[in-house]
Coordinates of C-alpha atoms and ligand atoms in Angstrom, one line a residue:
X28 CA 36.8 -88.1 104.3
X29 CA 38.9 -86.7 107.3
X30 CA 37.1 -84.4 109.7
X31 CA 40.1 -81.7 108.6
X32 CA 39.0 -78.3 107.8
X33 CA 38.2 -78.2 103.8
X34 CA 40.9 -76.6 101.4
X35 CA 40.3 -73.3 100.8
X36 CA 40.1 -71.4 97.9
X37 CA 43.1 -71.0 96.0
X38 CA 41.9 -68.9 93.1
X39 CA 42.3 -65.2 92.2
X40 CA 40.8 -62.4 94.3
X41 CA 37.6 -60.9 92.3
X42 CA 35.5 -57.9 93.1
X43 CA 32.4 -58.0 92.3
X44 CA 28.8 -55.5 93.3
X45 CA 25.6 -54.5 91.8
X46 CA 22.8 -52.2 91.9
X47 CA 18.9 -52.8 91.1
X48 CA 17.8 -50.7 88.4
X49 CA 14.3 -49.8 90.8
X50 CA 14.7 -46.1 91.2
X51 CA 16.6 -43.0 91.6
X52 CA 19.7 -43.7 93.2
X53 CA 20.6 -42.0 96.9
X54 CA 23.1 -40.6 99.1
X55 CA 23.2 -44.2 100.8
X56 CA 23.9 -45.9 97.8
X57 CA 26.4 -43.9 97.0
X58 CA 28.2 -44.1 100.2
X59 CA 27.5 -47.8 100.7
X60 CA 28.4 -49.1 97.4
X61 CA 29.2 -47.4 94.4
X62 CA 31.9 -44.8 95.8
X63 CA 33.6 -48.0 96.8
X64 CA 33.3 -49.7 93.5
X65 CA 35.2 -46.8 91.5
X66 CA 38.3 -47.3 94.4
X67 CA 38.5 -50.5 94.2
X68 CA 38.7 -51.3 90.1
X69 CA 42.5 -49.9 90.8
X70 CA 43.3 -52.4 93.1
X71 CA 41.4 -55.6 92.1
X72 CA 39.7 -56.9 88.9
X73 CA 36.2 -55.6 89.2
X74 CA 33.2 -56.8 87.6
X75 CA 30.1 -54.4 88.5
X76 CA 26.2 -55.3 86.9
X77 CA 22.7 -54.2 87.1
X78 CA 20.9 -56.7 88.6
X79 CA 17.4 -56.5 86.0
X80 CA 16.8 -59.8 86.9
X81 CA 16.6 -59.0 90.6
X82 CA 14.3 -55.7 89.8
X83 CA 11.7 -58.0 88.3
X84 CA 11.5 -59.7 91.9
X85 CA 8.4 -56.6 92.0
X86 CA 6.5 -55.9 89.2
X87 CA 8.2 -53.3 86.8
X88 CA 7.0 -52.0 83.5
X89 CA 8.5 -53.5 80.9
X90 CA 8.7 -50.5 78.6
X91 CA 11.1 -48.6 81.1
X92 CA 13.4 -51.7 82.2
X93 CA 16.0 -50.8 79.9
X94 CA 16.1 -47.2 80.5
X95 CA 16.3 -47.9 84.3
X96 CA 19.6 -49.8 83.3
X97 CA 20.7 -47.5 81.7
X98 CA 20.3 -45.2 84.2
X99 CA 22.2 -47.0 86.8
X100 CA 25.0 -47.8 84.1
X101 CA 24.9 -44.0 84.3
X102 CA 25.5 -43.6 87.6
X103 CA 28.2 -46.4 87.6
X104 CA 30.4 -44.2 85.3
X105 CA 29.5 -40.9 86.3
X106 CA 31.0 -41.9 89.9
X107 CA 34.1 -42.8 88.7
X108 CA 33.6 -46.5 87.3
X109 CA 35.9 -46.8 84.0
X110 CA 34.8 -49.6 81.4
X111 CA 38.3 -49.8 80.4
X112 CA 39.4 -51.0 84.1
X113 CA 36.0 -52.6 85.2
X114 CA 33.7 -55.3 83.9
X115 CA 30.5 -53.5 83.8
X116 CA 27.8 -54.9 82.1
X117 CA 23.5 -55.8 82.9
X118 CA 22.8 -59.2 84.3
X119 CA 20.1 -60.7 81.6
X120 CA 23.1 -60.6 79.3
X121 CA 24.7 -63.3 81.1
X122 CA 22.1 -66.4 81.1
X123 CA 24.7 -68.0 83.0
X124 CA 23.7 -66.5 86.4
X125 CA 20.1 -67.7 86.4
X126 CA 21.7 -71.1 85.6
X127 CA 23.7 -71.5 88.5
X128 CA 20.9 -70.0 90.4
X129 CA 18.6 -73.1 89.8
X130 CA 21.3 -75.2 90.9
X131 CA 21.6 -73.1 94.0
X132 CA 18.0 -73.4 94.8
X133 CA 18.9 -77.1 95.4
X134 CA 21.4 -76.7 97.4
X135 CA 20.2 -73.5 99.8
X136 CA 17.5 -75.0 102.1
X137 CA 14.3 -73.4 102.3
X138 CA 15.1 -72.7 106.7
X139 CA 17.8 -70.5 105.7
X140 CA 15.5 -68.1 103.5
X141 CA 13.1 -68.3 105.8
X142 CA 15.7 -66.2 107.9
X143 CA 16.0 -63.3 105.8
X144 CA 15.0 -60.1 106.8
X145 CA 15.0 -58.2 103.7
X146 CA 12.6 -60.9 102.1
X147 CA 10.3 -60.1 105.4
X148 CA 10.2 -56.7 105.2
X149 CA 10.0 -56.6 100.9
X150 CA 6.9 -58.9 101.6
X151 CA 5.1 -57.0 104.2
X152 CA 2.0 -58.4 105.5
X153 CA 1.0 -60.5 103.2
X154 CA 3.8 -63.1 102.6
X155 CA 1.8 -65.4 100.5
X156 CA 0.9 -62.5 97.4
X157 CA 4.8 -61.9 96.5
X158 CA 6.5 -63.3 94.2
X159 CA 8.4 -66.8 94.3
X160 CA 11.2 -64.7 92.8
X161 CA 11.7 -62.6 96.3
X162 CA 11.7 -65.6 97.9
X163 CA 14.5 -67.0 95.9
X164 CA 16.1 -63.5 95.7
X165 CA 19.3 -64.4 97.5
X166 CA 19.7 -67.0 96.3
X167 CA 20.0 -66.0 92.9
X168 CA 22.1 -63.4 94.3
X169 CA 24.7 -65.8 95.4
X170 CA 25.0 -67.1 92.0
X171 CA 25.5 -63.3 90.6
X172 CA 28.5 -63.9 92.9
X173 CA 30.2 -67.0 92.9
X174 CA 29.4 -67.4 89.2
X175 CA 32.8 -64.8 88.4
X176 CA 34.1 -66.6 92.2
X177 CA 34.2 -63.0 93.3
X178 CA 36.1 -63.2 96.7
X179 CA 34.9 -59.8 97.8
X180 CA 31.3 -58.3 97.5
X181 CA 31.3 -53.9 98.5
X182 CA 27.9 -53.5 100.0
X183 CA 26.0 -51.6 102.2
X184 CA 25.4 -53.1 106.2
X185 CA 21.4 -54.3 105.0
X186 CA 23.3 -57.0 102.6
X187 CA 25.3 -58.6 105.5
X188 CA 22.7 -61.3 105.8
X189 CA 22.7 -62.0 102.1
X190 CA 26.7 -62.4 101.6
X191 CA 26.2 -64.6 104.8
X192 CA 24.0 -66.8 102.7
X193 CA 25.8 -67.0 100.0
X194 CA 29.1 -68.1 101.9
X195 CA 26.8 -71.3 103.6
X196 CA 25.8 -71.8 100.0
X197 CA 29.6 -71.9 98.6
X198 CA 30.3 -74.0 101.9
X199 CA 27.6 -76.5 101.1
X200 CA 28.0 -76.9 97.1
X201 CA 31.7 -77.5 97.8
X202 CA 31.3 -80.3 100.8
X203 CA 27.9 -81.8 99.1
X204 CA 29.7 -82.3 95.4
X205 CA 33.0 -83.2 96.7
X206 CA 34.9 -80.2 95.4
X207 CA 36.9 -78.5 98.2
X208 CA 37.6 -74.6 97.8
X209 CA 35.7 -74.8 94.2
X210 CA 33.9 -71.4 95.2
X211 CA 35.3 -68.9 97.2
X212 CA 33.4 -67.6 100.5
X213 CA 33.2 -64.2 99.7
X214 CA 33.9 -61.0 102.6
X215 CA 31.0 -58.3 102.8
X216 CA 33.2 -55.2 102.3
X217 CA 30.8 -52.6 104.2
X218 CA 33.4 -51.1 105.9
X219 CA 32.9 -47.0 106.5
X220 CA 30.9 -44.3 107.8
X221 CA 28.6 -44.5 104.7
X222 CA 27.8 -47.8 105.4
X223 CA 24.4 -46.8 106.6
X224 CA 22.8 -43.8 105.9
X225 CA 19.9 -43.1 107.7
X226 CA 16.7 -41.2 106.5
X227 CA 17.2 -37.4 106.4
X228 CA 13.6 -37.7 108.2
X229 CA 13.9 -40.0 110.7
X230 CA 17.4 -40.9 112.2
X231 CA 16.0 -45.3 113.0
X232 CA 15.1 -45.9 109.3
X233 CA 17.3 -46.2 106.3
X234 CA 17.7 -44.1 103.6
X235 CA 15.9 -46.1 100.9
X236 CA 14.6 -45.5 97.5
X237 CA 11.4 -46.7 98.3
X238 CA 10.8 -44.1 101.4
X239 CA 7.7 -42.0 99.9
X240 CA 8.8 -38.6 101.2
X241 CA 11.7 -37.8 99.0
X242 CA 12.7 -35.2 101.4
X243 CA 14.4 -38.8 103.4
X244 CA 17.0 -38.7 100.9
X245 CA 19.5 -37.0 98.5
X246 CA 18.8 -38.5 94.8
X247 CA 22.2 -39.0 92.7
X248 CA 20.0 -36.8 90.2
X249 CA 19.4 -34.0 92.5
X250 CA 20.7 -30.5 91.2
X251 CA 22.3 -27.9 93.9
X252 CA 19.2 -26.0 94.8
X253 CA 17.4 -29.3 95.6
X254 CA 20.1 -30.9 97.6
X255 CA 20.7 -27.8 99.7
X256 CA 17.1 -27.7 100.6
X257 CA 17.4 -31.3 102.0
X258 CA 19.9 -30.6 104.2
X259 CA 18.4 -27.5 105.8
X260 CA 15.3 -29.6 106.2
X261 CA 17.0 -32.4 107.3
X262 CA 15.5 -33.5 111.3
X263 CA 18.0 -32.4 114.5
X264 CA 18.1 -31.6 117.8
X265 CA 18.6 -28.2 119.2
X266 CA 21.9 -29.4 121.0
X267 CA 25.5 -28.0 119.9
X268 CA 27.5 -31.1 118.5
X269 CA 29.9 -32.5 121.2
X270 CA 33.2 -33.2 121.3
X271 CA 33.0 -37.4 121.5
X272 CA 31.1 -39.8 119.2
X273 CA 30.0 -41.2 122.0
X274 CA 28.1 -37.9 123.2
X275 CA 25.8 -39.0 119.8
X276 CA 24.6 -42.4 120.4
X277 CA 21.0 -41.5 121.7
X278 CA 20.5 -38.5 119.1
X279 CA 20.6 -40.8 115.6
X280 CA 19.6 -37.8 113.7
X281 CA 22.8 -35.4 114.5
X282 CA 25.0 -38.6 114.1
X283 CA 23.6 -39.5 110.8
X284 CA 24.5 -36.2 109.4
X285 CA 27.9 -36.3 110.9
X286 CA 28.5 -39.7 109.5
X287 CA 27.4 -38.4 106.4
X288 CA 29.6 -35.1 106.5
X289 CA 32.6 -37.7 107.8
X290 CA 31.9 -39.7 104.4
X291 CA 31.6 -37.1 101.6
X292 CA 34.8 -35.7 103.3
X293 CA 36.6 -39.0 103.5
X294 CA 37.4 -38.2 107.1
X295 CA 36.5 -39.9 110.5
X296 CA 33.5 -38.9 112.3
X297 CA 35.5 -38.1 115.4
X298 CA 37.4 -36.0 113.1
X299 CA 34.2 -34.0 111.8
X300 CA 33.7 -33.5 115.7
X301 CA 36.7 -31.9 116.4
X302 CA 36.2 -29.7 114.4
X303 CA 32.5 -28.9 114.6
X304 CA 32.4 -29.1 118.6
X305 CA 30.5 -26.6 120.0
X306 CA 28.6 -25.4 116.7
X307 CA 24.9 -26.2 116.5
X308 CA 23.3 -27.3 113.5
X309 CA 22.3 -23.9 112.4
X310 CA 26.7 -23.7 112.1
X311 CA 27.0 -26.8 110.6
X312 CA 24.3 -27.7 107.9
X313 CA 25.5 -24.9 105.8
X314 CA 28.5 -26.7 105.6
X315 CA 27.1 -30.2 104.9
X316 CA 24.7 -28.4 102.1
X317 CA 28.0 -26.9 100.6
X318 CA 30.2 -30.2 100.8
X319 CA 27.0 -32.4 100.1
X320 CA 26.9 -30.6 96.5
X321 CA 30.5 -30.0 95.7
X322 CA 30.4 -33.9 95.6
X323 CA 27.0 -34.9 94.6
X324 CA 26.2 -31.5 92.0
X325 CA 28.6 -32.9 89.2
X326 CA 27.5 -36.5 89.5
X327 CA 24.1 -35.5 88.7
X328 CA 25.0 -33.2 85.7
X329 CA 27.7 -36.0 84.1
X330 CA 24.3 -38.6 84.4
X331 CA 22.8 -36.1 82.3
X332 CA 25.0 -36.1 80.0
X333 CA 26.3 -39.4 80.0
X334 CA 22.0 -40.7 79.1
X335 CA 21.9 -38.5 76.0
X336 CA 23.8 -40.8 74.0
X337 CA 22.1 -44.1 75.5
X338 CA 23.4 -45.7 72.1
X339 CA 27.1 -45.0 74.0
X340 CA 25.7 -46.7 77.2
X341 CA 24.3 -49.5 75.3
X342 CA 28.0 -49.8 73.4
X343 CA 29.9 -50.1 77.1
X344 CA 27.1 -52.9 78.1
X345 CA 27.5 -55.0 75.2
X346 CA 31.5 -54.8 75.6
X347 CA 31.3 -55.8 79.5
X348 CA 28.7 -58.6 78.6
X349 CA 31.2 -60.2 76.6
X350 CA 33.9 -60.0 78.6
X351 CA 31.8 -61.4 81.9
X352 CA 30.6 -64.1 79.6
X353 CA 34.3 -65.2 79.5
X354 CA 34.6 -65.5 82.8
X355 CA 30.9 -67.3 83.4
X356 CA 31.0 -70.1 80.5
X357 CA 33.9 -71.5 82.2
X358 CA 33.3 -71.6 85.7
X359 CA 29.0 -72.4 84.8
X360 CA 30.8 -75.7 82.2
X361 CA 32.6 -77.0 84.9
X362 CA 29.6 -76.9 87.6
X363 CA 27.6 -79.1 84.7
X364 CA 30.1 -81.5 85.4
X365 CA 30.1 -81.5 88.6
X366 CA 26.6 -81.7 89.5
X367 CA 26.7 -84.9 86.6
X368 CA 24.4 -82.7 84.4
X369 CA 23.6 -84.3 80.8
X370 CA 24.3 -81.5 78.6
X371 CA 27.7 -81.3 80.4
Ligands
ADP403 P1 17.4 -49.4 98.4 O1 17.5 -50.1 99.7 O2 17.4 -47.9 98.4 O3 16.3 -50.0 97.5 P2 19.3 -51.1 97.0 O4 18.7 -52.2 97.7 O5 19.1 -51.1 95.5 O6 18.8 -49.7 97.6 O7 20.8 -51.0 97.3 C1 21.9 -50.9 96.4 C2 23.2 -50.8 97.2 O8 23.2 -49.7 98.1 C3 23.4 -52.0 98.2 O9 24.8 -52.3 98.2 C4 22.9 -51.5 99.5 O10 23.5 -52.2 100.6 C5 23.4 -50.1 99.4 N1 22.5 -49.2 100.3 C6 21.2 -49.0 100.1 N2 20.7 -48.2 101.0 C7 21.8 -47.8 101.8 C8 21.9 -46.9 102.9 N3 20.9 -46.3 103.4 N4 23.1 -46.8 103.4 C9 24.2 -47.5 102.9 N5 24.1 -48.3 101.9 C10 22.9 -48.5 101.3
LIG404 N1 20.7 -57.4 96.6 C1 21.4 -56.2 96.2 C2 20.7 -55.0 96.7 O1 19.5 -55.0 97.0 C3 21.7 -56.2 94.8 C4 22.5 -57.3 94.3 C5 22.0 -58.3 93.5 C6 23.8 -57.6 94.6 N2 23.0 -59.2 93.3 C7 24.1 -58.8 93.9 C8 24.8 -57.0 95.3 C9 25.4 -59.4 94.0 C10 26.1 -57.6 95.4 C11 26.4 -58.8 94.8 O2 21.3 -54.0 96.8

């Protein structure tokens, strides 16, 4: 061995993303992942899943898992995802990823979990009651990832730590087993103003599914009249907005819903002040109410439509499982060999 920098991967660039099927989906994961996902099937292959084996982390009842997946499969397609470009498909249909994950779990060491904050705040209080399975959570996360040697991963900013992880994972398997530039190390794309939505209720917290006041967030599934309430009752400030970003960094509330104007729009946030400066909210959540359901209002309704015929959803699943267990036998065949497996 020389003390040169290892090879690095020479392989095809790969998106790849998914979603837990936990809950409605919100404002902040549309803006953080799934608007990126429909851009970014034109430019690179895409393979997007529903991470069912991740939901099961916390208990869920078994006799609405599959709706829930269907439900986010939904969601993928009503925002623009198109089976015919993109790989779309539910994780338990690919046994391949839990696979790899065990042989991740003997590769990550148990000091580099102990890091993540997600697992800490998941866990609350009482570490020792949850399952091994959020423990292990990233970890079988990384393997959801470098199981198709995705090179890019569109997130939002609270999976940083997690695409972290799984690069020191891909660094370790590939200097531990010999095999330089094997796996990729994968980019965090969380690039954007939607990167982190914040609570409409609280400008420090994120918008999250799990939030119990459902007045925190704008559901996917919302209809007009619903997401137009939100944003009048949305926490501000009494000030007029100002004429620099910078003029918001100690009011989180007024810059949250800036940020979130800037993101519907596809315009900067500077840009949403250059306009607005001067205007209080009184001026500008009107606005944000109007643009927040000229975007969201249809997304909702083509959900709707798209879950009547779950036999149609069920037909698109099937068709990406196939095609991502392609692209997983492969790459999972040759890591048997690798790691000197029996059955390889
Ligand atoms: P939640 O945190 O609401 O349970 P998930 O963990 O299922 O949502 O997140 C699914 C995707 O949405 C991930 O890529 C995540 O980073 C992104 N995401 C979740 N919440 C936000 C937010 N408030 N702002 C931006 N992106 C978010
Ligand atoms: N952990 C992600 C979340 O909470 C979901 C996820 C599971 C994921 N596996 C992934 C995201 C692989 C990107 C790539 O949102």
């Amino acid at each position: 061995m020389t003390d040169q920098a290892p090879a690095p991967y020479q392989g095809p660039q790969r998106v790849l993303s998914g979603v837990q099927p936990t809950g409605d989906l919100h404002l902040g994961n549309y803006l953080g992942a799934l608007v990126k996902f429909a851009r970014l099937q034109h430019e690179i292959p895409t393979f997007i899943f529903v991470a069912d084996q991740h939901a099961i982390t916390e208990w869920q009842d078994p006799a609405r898992l599959k709706d829930q997946v269907r439900e986010i499969t939904a969601a993928y397609l009503a925002t623009g995802l198109d089976p015919k470009v993109a790989t779309i498909f539910a994780q338990s249909a690919v046994p391949e990823h839990t696979e790899l994950a065990w042989v991740f779990d003997c590769v990550a060491r148990v000091g580099w979990l102990d890091r993540m904050t997600q697992f800490k705040d998941k866990a609350g209080k009482h570490k020792e009651r949850a399952s091994v399975g959020l423990y292990a959570y990233p970890v079988l996360q990384a393997a959801d990832i470098l199981l198709y040697k995705a090179t890019a991963v569109p997130v939002g900013e609270d999976q940083r730590q997690h695409l972290e992880l799984t690069r020191d994972i891909a660094a370790k398997f590939n200097h531990d087993f010999e095999v330089p530039g094997f796996f990729p190390l994968p980019d965090a794309l969380t690039q954007g103003p939607g990167a982190r939505v914040m609570s409409l209720r609280d400008g420090q917290a994120k918008m999250s599914k799990s939030d119990p006041s459902d007045y925190s967030r704008i559901n996917l599934a919302d209809d007009a009249d619903a997401i137009a309430q939100k944003v009048r009752k949305a926490r501000t400030d009494a000030e007029p907005l100002p004429e620099k970003l910078d003029d918001l960094a100690a009011r989180p509330e007024a810059l949250n819903l800036v940020s979130i104007y800037a993101a519907l729009a596809g315009r900067t946030a500077q840009e949403v002040l250059s306009e607005f400066a001067g205007q209080g909210f009184g001026a500008f959540k009107p606005k944000l109410a109007d643009l927040a359901v000229s975007v969201m209002g249809p997304i909702g309704g083509e959900m709707r439509r798209l879950l009547a015929d779950p036999a149609e959803i069920d037909r698109i699943l099937g068709d990406g499982a196939a095609r991502a267990r392609a692209l997983a036998a492969p790459t999972m065949a040759e890591v048997r060999k690798i790691v000197g497996f029996w059955n390889s």
